[in-house]
Amino acid sequence: MRKELKEAFIAGLTRARYCSQQRHGNSRKIQTKEADMDMDRRTFATSLLMGAAAAAVPSRASAQAARKPERANNVVLVHGLFADGSSWSEIIPRLQARGLNVTSVQNPLTTLEDAVAACRKVLDRQVGPTVLAGHSFSGMIVTEAGVHSNVSALVYVAARAPDAGEDYAALAARFPSPPASAGIIYDGDEGRLSEQAFLRDFAGDLPAAKARALFAVQQPFRRALLSGRTTQAAWRTKPSFYAVSTEDRTINPQLQRYMASRMGARTVELRSSHVSLISHPREIAALILKATDG
């Protein structure tokens, strides 16, 4: 901008002197000098105004770049209780077909600290903006690990979404208890869903054969996992998306709506059981794709 002003100033001087000499001749040198100075001042003032106006109005390209965040090229998926990483098998190929780098985390289901650490290791490997999506219990992991610098947006699929330090059990107790809670059985320190509860309350809208196959790969969880509390709430600072399952018998749909509303998430509602990522993969994949745009 300084260079442009200097050039405009010099050009103005040249034009002013030339005009003055042509108009008045060499015999009126004093008047010419005064006219020159007056013209110089006007030219300089005009150049300043034009330069300031140009600086104040950014180019369209730069304005658009400032408004539009960089698109995420990575998606990290985290499974919840009563499942493993294969629970995202209906979503993964849909995202890969759109050119996204997708990783499904194998949640250890031991403690919240262990689960968050496993997720962070995967997030550390991502290059560039990453969408972090979680189903069911893993909303706890998304909420805690989502503060990672690589994470550009969060997606909750019928998932827990506590605030920092919040007692999730106390929050859930404010709503009617879902039927699946009564179906948890323990073998010492390890818990899992009974087959009847799994087929009816966890995956109730899936074909029976498919639901039984998912039951066969169910991973047990440790009691200590349920007592963990998040120390951070990534949804307070990151764009968030939520898929509510209206027929959910594992997490109360009203609780889901409350958490989605509290975080200001862009929300979709699906007439689905708890496993909408399997029974409604097209809609869940579409929500994750929206999140990649920020």
GROMACS .gro file of C-alpha atoms in nm:
model
  294
    1MET     CA    1   0.000   0.000   0.000
    2ARG     CA    2   0.290   0.242   0.079
    3LYS     CA    3   0.443   0.173  -0.262
    4GLU     CA    4   0.111   0.248  -0.435
    5LEU     CA    5   0.070   0.576  -0.244
    6LYS     CA    6   0.425   0.681  -0.327
    7GLU     CA    7   0.371   0.609  -0.697
    8ALA     CA    8   0.042   0.799  -0.696
    9PHE     CA    9   0.209   1.093  -0.521
   10ILE     CA   10   0.493   1.110  -0.778
   11ALA     CA   11   0.248   1.081  -1.068
   12GLY     CA   12   0.041   1.362  -0.920
   13LEU     CA   13   0.344   1.585  -0.889
   14THR     CA   14   0.439   1.525  -1.251
   15ARG     CA   15   0.090   1.597  -1.384
   16ALA     CA   16   0.050   1.906  -1.170
   17ARG     CA   17   0.378   2.059  -1.282
   18TYR     CA   18   0.313   1.987  -1.646
   19CYS     CA   19  -0.034   2.142  -1.635
   20SER     CA   20   0.090   2.448  -1.453
   21GLN     CA   21   0.367   2.509  -1.703
   22GLN     CA   22   0.133   2.473  -2.000
   23ARG     CA   23  -0.131   2.699  -1.849
   24HIS     CA   24   0.077   2.986  -1.716
   25GLY     CA   25   0.417   2.969  -1.885
   26ASN     CA   26   0.758   3.024  -1.740
   27SER     CA   27   0.697   3.393  -1.669
   28ARG     CA   28   0.472   3.315  -1.370
   29LYS     CA   29   0.696   3.087  -1.168
   30ILE     CA   30   0.566   3.190  -0.826
   31GLN     CA   31   0.201   3.125  -0.922
   32THR     CA   32   0.302   2.795  -1.084
   33LYS     CA   33   0.478   2.683  -0.768
   34GLU     CA   34   0.169   2.763  -0.557
   35ALA     CA   35  -0.057   2.580  -0.802
   36ASP     CA   36   0.181   2.287  -0.800
   37MET     CA   37   0.167   2.265  -0.423
   38ASP     CA   38  -0.213   2.287  -0.420
   39MET     CA   39  -0.244   2.015  -0.684
   40ASP     CA   40   0.008   1.802  -0.497
   41ARG     CA   41  -0.200   1.822  -0.179
   42ARG     CA   42  -0.521   1.728  -0.360
   43THR     CA   43  -0.355   1.436  -0.540
   44PHE     CA   44  -0.198   1.308  -0.220
   45ALA     CA   45  -0.529   1.331  -0.028
   46THR     CA   46  -0.715   1.149  -0.304
   47SER     CA   47  -0.455   0.875  -0.315
   48LEU     CA   48  -0.477   0.832   0.061
   49LEU     CA   49  -0.856   0.794   0.047
   50MET     CA   50  -0.841   0.544  -0.240
   51GLY     CA   51  -0.572   0.341  -0.064
   52ALA     CA   52  -0.763   0.337   0.264
   53ALA     CA   53  -1.081   0.226   0.089
   54ALA     CA   54  -0.899  -0.056  -0.087
   55ALA     CA   55  -0.744  -0.172   0.240
   56ALA     CA   56  -1.079  -0.163   0.422
   57VAL     CA   57  -1.257  -0.383   0.166
   58PRO     CA   58  -1.105  -0.735   0.156
   59SER     CA   59  -1.117  -0.932  -0.166
   60ARG     CA   60  -1.405  -1.173  -0.213
   61ALA     CA   61  -1.167  -1.467  -0.211
   62SER     CA   62  -1.008  -1.369   0.119
   63ALA     CA   63  -1.349  -1.306   0.279
   64GLN     CA   64  -1.474  -1.650   0.173
   65ALA     CA   65  -1.157  -1.812   0.301
   66ALA     CA   66  -1.205  -1.644   0.638
   67ARG     CA   67  -1.564  -1.768   0.664
   68LYS     CA   68  -1.520  -2.127   0.547
   69PRO     CA   69  -1.318  -2.364   0.770
   70GLU     CA   70  -1.094  -2.628   0.621
   71ARG     CA   71  -1.283  -2.947   0.536
   72ALA     CA   72  -1.201  -3.251   0.749
   73ASN     CA   73  -1.047  -3.541   0.559
   74ASN     CA   74  -1.038  -3.781   0.856
   75VAL     CA   75  -1.307  -3.950   1.063
   76VAL     CA   76  -1.239  -4.135   1.387
   77LEU     CA   77  -1.519  -4.359   1.515
   78VAL     CA   78  -1.556  -4.489   1.871
   79HIS     CA   79  -1.788  -4.771   1.983
   80GLY     CA   80  -1.973  -4.797   2.312
   81LEU     CA   81  -2.071  -5.073   2.554
   82PHE     CA   82  -2.195  -5.416   2.438
   83ALA     CA   83  -2.004  -5.378   2.107
   84ASP     CA   84  -1.666  -5.355   1.937
   85GLY     CA   85  -1.518  -5.156   1.649
   86SER     CA   86  -1.710  -5.359   1.392
   87SER     CA   87  -2.033  -5.187   1.500
   88TRP     CA   88  -1.935  -4.912   1.252
   89SER     CA   89  -1.909  -5.156   0.959
   90GLU     CA   90  -2.216  -5.011   0.784
   91ILE     CA   91  -2.079  -4.656   0.810
   92ILE     CA   92  -1.713  -4.704   0.721
   93PRO     CA   93  -1.750  -4.796   0.350
   94ARG     CA   94  -1.992  -4.507   0.294
   95LEU     CA   95  -1.738  -4.260   0.429
   96GLN     CA   96  -1.447  -4.422   0.247
   97ALA     CA   97  -1.642  -4.394  -0.078
   98ARG     CA   98  -1.637  -4.017  -0.027
   99GLY     CA   99  -1.258  -4.017  -0.003
  100LEU     CA  100  -1.233  -3.992   0.375
  101ASN     CA  101  -0.964  -4.155   0.587
  102VAL     CA  102  -1.159  -4.357   0.846
  103THR     CA  103  -1.040  -4.528   1.164
  104SER     CA  104  -1.253  -4.726   1.410
  105VAL     CA  105  -1.103  -4.724   1.759
  106GLN     CA  106  -1.102  -5.046   1.961
  107ASN     CA  107  -1.225  -4.916   2.295
  108PRO     CA  108  -1.069  -5.123   2.578
  109LEU     CA  109  -1.385  -5.085   2.798
  110THR     CA  110  -1.176  -5.094   3.114
  111THR     CA  111  -1.169  -4.740   3.255
  112LEU     CA  112  -1.261  -4.405   3.108
  113GLU     CA  113  -0.896  -4.300   3.131
  114ASP     CA  114  -0.787  -4.607   2.931
  115ALA     CA  115  -1.058  -4.550   2.671
  116VAL     CA  116  -0.968  -4.184   2.626
  117ALA     CA  117  -0.599  -4.272   2.596
  118ALA     CA  118  -0.673  -4.526   2.321
  119CYS     CA  119  -0.875  -4.265   2.133
  120ARG     CA  120  -0.606  -4.000   2.168
  121LYS     CA  121  -0.345  -4.232   2.020
  122VAL     CA  122  -0.557  -4.261   1.708
  123LEU     CA  123  -0.621  -3.887   1.697
  124ASP     CA  124  -0.246  -3.823   1.723
  125ARG     CA  125  -0.197  -4.017   1.399
  126GLN     CA  126  -0.440  -3.808   1.198
  127VAL     CA  127  -0.306  -3.543   0.961
  128GLY     CA  128  -0.533  -3.241   0.943
  129PRO     CA  129  -0.890  -3.173   1.063
  130THR     CA  130  -1.070  -3.479   1.200
  131VAL     CA  131  -1.433  -3.553   1.287
  132LEU     CA  132  -1.467  -3.757   1.606
  133ALA     CA  133  -1.787  -3.963   1.627
  134GLY     CA  134  -1.908  -4.179   1.913
  135HIS     CA  135  -2.199  -4.414   1.980
  136SER     CA  136  -2.367  -4.476   2.314
  137PHE     CA  137  -2.122  -4.478   2.609
  138SER     CA  138  -1.839  -4.354   2.388
  139GLY     CA  139  -1.998  -4.011   2.394
  140MET     CA  140  -1.803  -3.984   2.721
  141ILE     CA  141  -1.483  -4.047   2.526
  142VAL     CA  142  -1.578  -3.800   2.251
  143THR     CA  143  -1.656  -3.536   2.513
  144GLU     CA  144  -1.317  -3.579   2.682
  145ALA     CA  145  -1.084  -3.659   2.391
  146GLY     CA  146  -1.261  -3.418   2.157
  147VAL     CA  147  -1.054  -3.125   2.285
  148HIS     CA  148  -0.762  -3.271   2.086
  149SER     CA  149  -0.620  -3.013   1.845
  150ASN     CA  150  -0.689  -3.235   1.542
  151VAL     CA  151  -1.061  -3.259   1.616
  152SER     CA  152  -1.269  -3.015   1.410
  153ALA     CA  153  -1.620  -3.142   1.495
  154LEU     CA  154  -1.801  -3.395   1.715
  155VAL     CA  155  -2.079  -3.638   1.627
  156TYR     CA  156  -2.290  -3.809   1.893
  157VAL     CA  157  -2.498  -4.110   1.787
  158ALA     CA  158  -2.752  -4.188   2.061
  159ALA     CA  159  -2.462  -4.108   2.289
  160ARG     CA  160  -2.383  -3.977   2.634
  161ALA     CA  161  -2.280  -3.613   2.637
  162PRO     CA  162  -2.193  -3.505   2.992
  163ASP     CA  163  -2.058  -3.170   3.096
  164ALA     CA  164  -1.713  -3.145   3.252
  165GLY     CA  165  -1.713  -3.319   3.591
  166GLU     CA  166  -2.081  -3.407   3.565
  167ASP     CA  167  -2.219  -3.723   3.727
  168TYR     CA  168  -2.379  -3.888   3.426
  169ALA     CA  169  -2.571  -4.140   3.639
  170ALA     CA  170  -2.732  -3.854   3.831
  171LEU     CA  171  -2.819  -3.679   3.506
  172ALA     CA  172  -2.975  -3.996   3.360
  173ALA     CA  173  -3.173  -4.050   3.682
  174ARG     CA  174  -3.373  -3.737   3.603
  175PHE     CA  175  -3.540  -3.932   3.321
  176PRO     CA  176  -3.726  -4.266   3.321
  177SER     CA  177  -3.487  -4.560   3.333
  178PRO     CA  178  -3.456  -4.736   2.994
  179PRO     CA  179  -3.543  -5.110   2.980
  180ALA     CA  180  -3.192  -5.221   2.881
  181SER     CA  181  -3.056  -5.120   3.222
  182ALA     CA  182  -3.233  -5.416   3.382
  183GLY     CA  183  -3.071  -5.652   3.134
  184ILE     CA  184  -2.710  -5.598   3.242
  185ILE     CA  185  -2.558  -5.904   3.404
  186TYR     CA  186  -2.221  -5.930   3.579
  187ASP     CA  187  -1.959  -6.202   3.594
  188GLY     CA  188  -1.749  -6.074   3.880
  189ASP     CA  189  -1.607  -5.740   3.765
  190GLU     CA  190  -1.727  -5.771   3.405
  191GLY     CA  191  -2.068  -5.666   3.277
  192ARG     CA  192  -2.260  -5.743   2.957
  193LEU     CA  193  -2.615  -5.747   2.824
  194SER     CA  194  -2.816  -6.065   2.838
  195GLU     CA  195  -2.913  -6.204   2.499
  196GLN     CA  196  -3.279  -6.122   2.553
  197ALA     CA  197  -3.202  -5.761   2.645
  198PHE     CA  198  -2.957  -5.729   2.358
  199LEU     CA  199  -3.206  -5.849   2.097
  200ARG     CA  200  -3.505  -5.658   2.237
  201ASP     CA  201  -3.365  -5.342   2.398
  202PHE     CA  202  -3.032  -5.278   2.229
  203ALA     CA  203  -3.082  -5.385   1.867
  204GLY     CA  204  -3.460  -5.417   1.851
  205ASP     CA  205  -3.506  -5.291   1.495
  206LEU     CA  206  -3.250  -5.524   1.334
  207PRO     CA  207  -3.328  -5.858   1.172
  208ALA     CA  208  -3.295  -6.127   1.439
  209ALA     CA  209  -3.006  -6.302   1.262
  210LYS     CA  210  -2.806  -5.982   1.238
  211ALA     CA  211  -2.879  -5.890   1.600
  212ARG     CA  212  -2.760  -6.233   1.716
  213ALA     CA  213  -2.438  -6.193   1.516
  214LEU     CA  214  -2.374  -5.863   1.693
  215PHE     CA  215  -2.448  -6.026   2.027
  216ALA     CA  216  -2.182  -6.285   1.951
  217VAL     CA  217  -1.910  -6.017   1.927
  218GLN     CA  218  -2.028  -5.824   2.235
  219GLN     CA  219  -1.731  -5.717   2.448
  220PRO     CA  220  -1.765  -5.714   2.829
  221PHE     CA  221  -1.694  -5.394   3.019
  222ARG     CA  222  -1.538  -5.335   3.360
  223ARG     CA  223  -1.745  -5.187   3.642
  224ALA     CA  224  -1.486  -4.912   3.688
  225LEU     CA  225  -1.568  -4.779   3.343
  226LEU     CA  226  -1.910  -4.662   3.459
  227SER     CA  227  -1.773  -4.454   3.746
  228GLY     CA  228  -1.550  -4.232   3.533
  229ARG     CA  229  -1.625  -3.864   3.490
  230THR     CA  230  -1.510  -3.635   3.215
  231THR     CA  231  -1.282  -3.347   3.310
  232GLN     CA  232  -1.351  -3.149   2.992
  233ALA     CA  233  -1.650  -3.092   2.764
  234ALA     CA  234  -1.530  -3.060   2.404
  235TRP     CA  235  -1.882  -2.978   2.284
  236ARG     CA  236  -1.854  -2.640   2.453
  237THR     CA  237  -1.592  -2.530   2.201
  238LYS     CA  238  -1.632  -2.761   1.898
  239PRO     CA  239  -1.916  -2.781   1.641
  240SER     CA  240  -2.142  -3.067   1.751
  241PHE     CA  241  -2.394  -3.293   1.580
  242TYR     CA  242  -2.639  -3.536   1.742
  243ALA     CA  243  -2.852  -3.824   1.610
  244VAL     CA  244  -3.142  -3.898   1.846
  245SER     CA  245  -3.292  -4.248   1.836
  246THR     CA  246  -3.661  -4.197   1.909
  247GLU     CA  247  -3.730  -4.568   1.983
  248ASP     CA  248  -3.422  -4.615   2.199
  249ARG     CA  249  -3.455  -4.858   2.493
  250THR     CA  250  -3.091  -4.818   2.607
  251ILE     CA  251  -3.059  -4.440   2.652
  252ASN     CA  252  -3.384  -4.254   2.710
  253PRO     CA  253  -3.472  -4.048   2.397
  254GLN     CA  254  -3.578  -3.754   2.615
  255LEU     CA  255  -3.235  -3.756   2.778
  256GLN     CA  256  -3.078  -3.761   2.431
  257ARG     CA  257  -3.283  -3.459   2.327
  258TYR     CA  258  -3.187  -3.277   2.646
  259MET     CA  259  -2.814  -3.335   2.591
  260ALA     CA  260  -2.835  -3.238   2.223
  261SER     CA  261  -3.022  -2.919   2.306
  262ARG     CA  262  -2.785  -2.827   2.588
  263MET     CA  263  -2.482  -2.849   2.361
  264GLY     CA  264  -2.655  -2.660   2.079
  265ALA     CA  265  -2.595  -2.953   1.844
  266ARG     CA  266  -2.730  -2.976   1.492
  267THR     CA  267  -2.971  -3.259   1.552
  268VAL     CA  268  -3.153  -3.524   1.350
  269GLU     CA  269  -3.414  -3.762   1.489
  270LEU     CA  270  -3.442  -4.116   1.358
  271ARG     CA  271  -3.713  -4.370   1.426
  272SER     CA  272  -3.456  -4.619   1.543
  273SER     CA  273  -3.339  -4.847   1.820
  274HIS     CA  274  -3.016  -4.771   2.003
  275VAL     CA  275  -2.807  -4.898   1.710
  276SER     CA  276  -2.902  -4.640   1.447
  277LEU     CA  277  -2.548  -4.663   1.309
  278ILE     CA  278  -2.647  -5.013   1.189
  279SER     CA  279  -3.020  -4.978   1.118
  280HIS     CA  280  -2.995  -4.628   0.962
  281PRO     CA  281  -2.642  -4.613   0.819
  282ARG     CA  282  -2.731  -4.378   0.533
  283GLU     CA  283  -2.861  -4.109   0.769
  284ILE     CA  284  -2.576  -4.147   1.018
  285ALA     CA  285  -2.315  -4.133   0.741
  286ALA     CA  286  -2.486  -3.820   0.604
  287LEU     CA  287  -2.466  -3.654   0.946
  288ILE     CA  288  -2.095  -3.733   0.975
  289LEU     CA  289  -2.038  -3.595   0.625
  290LYS     CA  290  -2.207  -3.271   0.731
  291ALA     CA  291  -1.970  -3.254   1.024
  292THR     CA  292  -1.668  -3.279   0.792
  293ASP     CA  293  -1.768  -2.939   0.653
  294GLY     CA  294  -1.753  -2.788   1.002
   0.00000   0.00000   0.00000
